[in-house]
Amino acid sequence: MKPLTAGVGVAVIACVVLVPAHAEAAVNPVAAVKRLMAQARTAKVIEWGTVMLGGRGRTVNNMASLFDYHFERKGWLKLGRSGVAASNLTRHVMFKRPGTLAIAKQDAAGGDLQAKSLLAQTSIHRSAGVNGRLYTAGKLYAPALPKGKTWAYRGKTFSGGAFTDQIINIFEPKTLQRLLSDTYEKKFIAGPAFNDPTGRVHKDVYLYRGKLTFSDLYAVSPTFQALAQTEPDESYGPALVWWDLSTDKSGTPLRFSISWNTHYQGYYSSRERAEGSTITDFIGWRSNLPIKPPHSSTVAAVSGPAGGLPEFDDVAEVIRGRRPRS
């Protein structure tokens, strides 16, 4: 698999000058992240990407179609001295490829719980992770809530409840240091580098690229350990996660992208293949912007989505939920 450069559907400005990173004054993204954490800064983020689920594709209206879905998250991440301390985000799923919505509806009609969950997620869901607790609101949870309640309390969370589609937490300094210790490309892009989703042109950018296995990520990252729940098994542990980090001249993150694929050379998995990509854009940084939990009068504790549906809203759950090969 080729690593992400600018991600799916990103406008990349053509005329740029690429300069080896050592030709510019050295920057230190780890030090920059630690500085942002010490300052308790809050980032405005837009996160988007796609997931492909093997084994679900079929012929629809006389046309062969893969099955994938797109997602988008927007909101705020609040940093603290130990990393991401809180988040306030919205998220929804989209079926952009012709035929995929029809496949999801067919599977749901046949009783497939994952398909039912994905269809419910096409409406906007909100999440708030504050003080180590996670609150969610949306179609997945509303039917399970008592009358007059709009937020579901989901229990304790990690890293501010901010990591689902994005599985690498660059605000864990040790994890970021591990990534930067094994890059295959480092360069400075003089002039325009990329447009973010707001249309802003980012110029004079440092770009770092690398890769590691799911098992390597599990070994270093507490966030991925919490997401994965158990150590990656042989069906995906040796598979690669490719990553790109773009920073400004101070080392402050501008964009962090990943692409992943459970397939890897030399092993035929007992489960269907899954792959995906996630792009996290840091649109701006604010000071003194608190994130608060929903008012207690609007909250009720629930054990999970209504109707026994899976949440099916993070990469690790998607990987665990792959269908056995027939």
Tab-separated table of C-alpha atoms in Angstrom, residues 211-217 231-242 261-267 269 322:
chain	number	residue	atom	x	y	z
A	211	LYS	CA	5.301	3.152	9.046
A	212	LEU	CA	4.976	0.632	11.841
A	213	THR	CA	3.015	-2.533	12.497
A	214	PHE	CA	-0.120	-2.747	14.578
A	215	SER	CA	1.910	-4.794	17.058
A	216	ASP	CA	4.590	-2.089	17.248
A	217	LEU	CA	1.890	0.522	17.875
A	231	GLU	CA	-2.630	-7.549	21.933
A	232	PRO	CA	-3.067	-7.776	18.154
A	233	ASP	CA	-3.194	-11.383	16.992
A	234	GLU	CA	-1.605	-12.868	13.883
A	235	SER	CA	-4.589	-11.839	11.726
A	236	TYR	CA	-3.458	-8.195	11.785
A	237	GLY	CA	-0.583	-7.636	14.228
A	238	PRO	CA	2.155	-7.791	11.524
A	239	ALA	CA	0.158	-5.557	9.143
A	240	LEU	CA	1.364	-2.003	8.552
A	241	VAL	CA	0.047	1.396	9.513
A	242	TRP	CA	1.510	4.144	7.316
A	261	ASN	CA	-4.685	-2.512	5.869
A	262	THR	CA	-5.122	-5.797	7.716
A	263	HIS	CA	-3.677	-7.707	4.753
A	264	TYR	CA	0.033	-8.405	4.787
A	265	GLN	CA	2.358	-10.431	2.640
A	266	GLY	CA	2.926	-14.055	3.545
A	267	TYR	CA	-0.176	-14.695	5.613
A	269	SER	CA	-5.984	-14.329	7.299
A	322	ARG	CA	-14.253	-8.647	10.550
